[in-house]
Amino acid sequence: HPRFVEGHPEPFSDIAREMRHHMPTLVVYLLGTLGVSYHLANGVSTFTMGWGIVSSRRGLRNVEYVTYGIFLVLRAMSWSVIYALYSSGA
């Protein structure tokens, strides 16, 4: 029951319990953060190519490695937060 219905924020314990005992919630969080991580990393790559910041083959390869790094760091951070939320709902 979010703030809109109840008039106050949802307690953390309710969110953690829902994450632990309702599998579709967990799946939505995992896929959502995966999509956000990919979208941001891809946007950085497209930005550097589109604006002409990087145009050589070597530069594009370096941007590709940086993009992979951004994606992996964001995914690891978001999934570790989801794991912490999942484990606190036990």
PDB file of C-alpha atoms in Angstrom:
ATOM      1  CA  HIS A   1       0.000   0.000   0.000  1.00  0.00           C
ATOM      2  CA  PRO A   2       1.976   2.960  -1.255  1.00  0.00           C
ATOM      3  CA  ARG A   3       1.823   6.533  -0.067  1.00  0.00           C
ATOM      4  CA  PHE A   4      -0.923   7.346  -2.566  1.00  0.00           C
ATOM      5  CA  VAL A   5      -3.347   4.920  -0.906  1.00  0.00           C
ATOM      6  CA  GLU A   6      -2.348   5.063   2.754  1.00  0.00           C
ATOM      7  CA  GLY A   7      -1.029   8.602   3.044  1.00  0.00           C
ATOM      8  CA  HIS A   8       2.400   7.507   4.356  1.00  0.00           C
ATOM      9  CA  PRO A   9       5.390   5.700   2.828  1.00  0.00           C
ATOM     10  CA  GLU A  10       5.501   1.926   2.693  1.00  0.00           C
ATOM     11  CA  PRO A  11       7.725   0.440   5.425  1.00  0.00           C
ATOM     12  CA  PHE A  12      10.992  -1.137   4.324  1.00  0.00           C
ATOM     13  CA  SER A  13      10.025  -4.425   5.947  1.00  0.00           C
ATOM     14  CA  ASP A  14       6.972  -4.687   3.681  1.00  0.00           C
ATOM     15  CA  ILE A  15       9.073  -4.093   0.573  1.00  0.00           C
ATOM     16  CA  ALA A  16      11.650  -6.684   1.679  1.00  0.00           C
ATOM     17  CA  ARG A  17       8.947  -9.229   2.510  1.00  0.00           C
ATOM     18  CA  GLU A  18       7.303  -8.738  -0.863  1.00  0.00           C
ATOM     19  CA  MET A  19      10.657  -9.203  -2.596  1.00  0.00           C
ATOM     20  CA  ARG A  20      11.323 -12.443  -0.714  1.00  0.00           C
ATOM     21  CA  HIS A  21       7.916 -14.101  -1.034  1.00  0.00           C
ATOM     22  CA  HIS A  22       6.554 -12.845  -4.364  1.00  0.00           C
ATOM     23  CA  MET A  23       8.666 -14.122  -7.286  1.00  0.00           C
ATOM     24  CA  PRO A  24       7.262 -11.771  -9.985  1.00  0.00           C
ATOM     25  CA  THR A  25       8.435  -8.782  -7.935  1.00  0.00           C
ATOM     26  CA  LEU A  26      11.961 -10.188  -7.805  1.00  0.00           C
ATOM     27  CA  VAL A  27      11.957 -10.909 -11.547  1.00  0.00           C
ATOM     28  CA  VAL A  28      10.731  -7.397 -12.387  1.00  0.00           C
ATOM     29  CA  TYR A  29      13.457  -5.827 -10.238  1.00  0.00           C
ATOM     30  CA  LEU A  30      16.185  -8.019 -11.781  1.00  0.00           C
ATOM     31  CA  LEU A  31      15.105  -7.459 -15.379  1.00  0.00           C
ATOM     32  CA  GLY A  32      14.430  -3.773 -14.801  1.00  0.00           C
ATOM     33  CA  THR A  33      17.876  -3.060 -13.409  1.00  0.00           C
ATOM     34  CA  LEU A  34      19.461  -5.171 -16.154  1.00  0.00           C
ATOM     35  CA  GLY A  35      17.653  -3.059 -18.757  1.00  0.00           C
ATOM     36  CA  VAL A  36      18.619   0.217 -17.108  1.00  0.00           C
ATOM     37  CA  SER A  37      22.281  -0.814 -16.907  1.00  0.00           C
ATOM     38  CA  TYR A  38      22.340  -1.819 -20.566  1.00  0.00           C
ATOM     39  CA  HIS A  39      20.497   1.314 -21.683  1.00  0.00           C
ATOM     40  CA  LEU A  40      22.874   3.663 -19.858  1.00  0.00           C
ATOM     41  CA  ALA A  41      26.009   1.894 -21.087  1.00  0.00           C
ATOM     42  CA  ASN A  42      24.698   1.812 -24.650  1.00  0.00           C
ATOM     43  CA  GLY A  43      23.792   5.490 -24.410  1.00  0.00           C
ATOM     44  CA  VAL A  44      27.329   6.405 -23.377  1.00  0.00           C
ATOM     45  CA  SER A  45      28.702   4.458 -26.339  1.00  0.00           C
ATOM     46  CA  THR A  46      26.250   6.010 -28.792  1.00  0.00           C
ATOM     47  CA  PHE A  47      26.895   9.484 -27.402  1.00  0.00           C
ATOM     48  CA  THR A  48      30.647   9.238 -27.934  1.00  0.00           C
ATOM     49  CA  MET A  49      30.174   8.004 -31.515  1.00  0.00           C
ATOM     50  CA  GLY A  50      27.326  10.355 -32.420  1.00  0.00           C
ATOM     51  CA  TRP A  51      29.021  13.497 -31.206  1.00  0.00           C
ATOM     52  CA  GLY A  52      32.321  12.600 -32.831  1.00  0.00           C
ATOM     53  CA  ILE A  53      34.216  12.349 -29.576  1.00  0.00           C
ATOM     54  CA  VAL A  54      35.655   9.030 -30.779  1.00  0.00           C
ATOM     55  CA  SER A  55      36.016   8.190 -34.453  1.00  0.00           C
ATOM     56  CA  SER A  56      39.068   5.959 -34.899  1.00  0.00           C
ATOM     57  CA  ARG A  57      38.921   2.171 -34.678  1.00  0.00           C
ATOM     58  CA  ARG A  58      41.217   2.155 -31.673  1.00  0.00           C
ATOM     59  CA  GLY A  59      39.129   4.779 -29.913  1.00  0.00           C
ATOM     60  CA  LEU A  60      35.931   2.857 -30.628  1.00  0.00           C
ATOM     61  CA  ARG A  61      37.501  -0.288 -29.186  1.00  0.00           C
ATOM     62  CA  ASN A  62      38.490   1.618 -26.041  1.00  0.00           C
ATOM     63  CA  VAL A  63      34.986   3.053 -25.711  1.00  0.00           C
ATOM     64  CA  GLU A  64      33.625  -0.475 -26.087  1.00  0.00           C
ATOM     65  CA  TYR A  65      35.725  -1.644 -23.120  1.00  0.00           C
ATOM     66  CA  VAL A  66      34.623   1.345 -21.058  1.00  0.00           C
ATOM     67  CA  THR A  67      31.014   0.608 -21.980  1.00  0.00           C
ATOM     68  CA  TYR A  68      31.372  -3.015 -20.867  1.00  0.00           C
ATOM     69  CA  GLY A  69      32.872  -1.781 -17.608  1.00  0.00           C
ATOM     70  CA  ILE A  70      30.030   0.664 -16.983  1.00  0.00           C
ATOM     71  CA  PHE A  71      27.483  -2.058 -17.683  1.00  0.00           C
ATOM     72  CA  LEU A  72      29.138  -4.587 -15.385  1.00  0.00           C
ATOM     73  CA  VAL A  73      29.620  -2.121 -12.522  1.00  0.00           C
ATOM     74  CA  LEU A  74      26.025  -0.886 -12.668  1.00  0.00           C
ATOM     75  CA  ARG A  75      24.651  -4.407 -12.929  1.00  0.00           C
ATOM     76  CA  ALA A  76      26.768  -5.628 -10.008  1.00  0.00           C
ATOM     77  CA  MET A  77      25.733  -2.670  -7.851  1.00  0.00           C
ATOM     78  CA  SER A  78      22.033  -3.004  -8.603  1.00  0.00           C
ATOM     79  CA  TRP A  79      21.931  -6.783  -8.206  1.00  0.00           C
ATOM     80  CA  SER A  80      23.829  -6.595  -4.920  1.00  0.00           C
ATOM     81  CA  VAL A  81      21.233  -4.141  -3.616  1.00  0.00           C
ATOM     82  CA  ILE A  82      18.460  -6.467  -4.770  1.00  0.00           C
ATOM     83  CA  TYR A  83      20.202  -9.384  -3.037  1.00  0.00           C
ATOM     84  CA  ALA A  84      20.444  -7.386   0.182  1.00  0.00           C
ATOM     85  CA  LEU A  85      16.755  -6.520  -0.054  1.00  0.00           C
ATOM     86  CA  TYR A  86      15.896 -10.151  -0.779  1.00  0.00           C
ATOM     87  CA  SER A  87      17.933 -11.501   2.121  1.00  0.00           C
ATOM     88  CA  SER A  88      16.549  -8.954   4.596  1.00  0.00           C
ATOM     89  CA  GLY A  89      13.003 -10.111   3.843  1.00  0.00           C
ATOM     90  CA  ALA A  90      13.632 -13.550   5.324  1.00  0.00           C
TER      91      ALA A  90
END
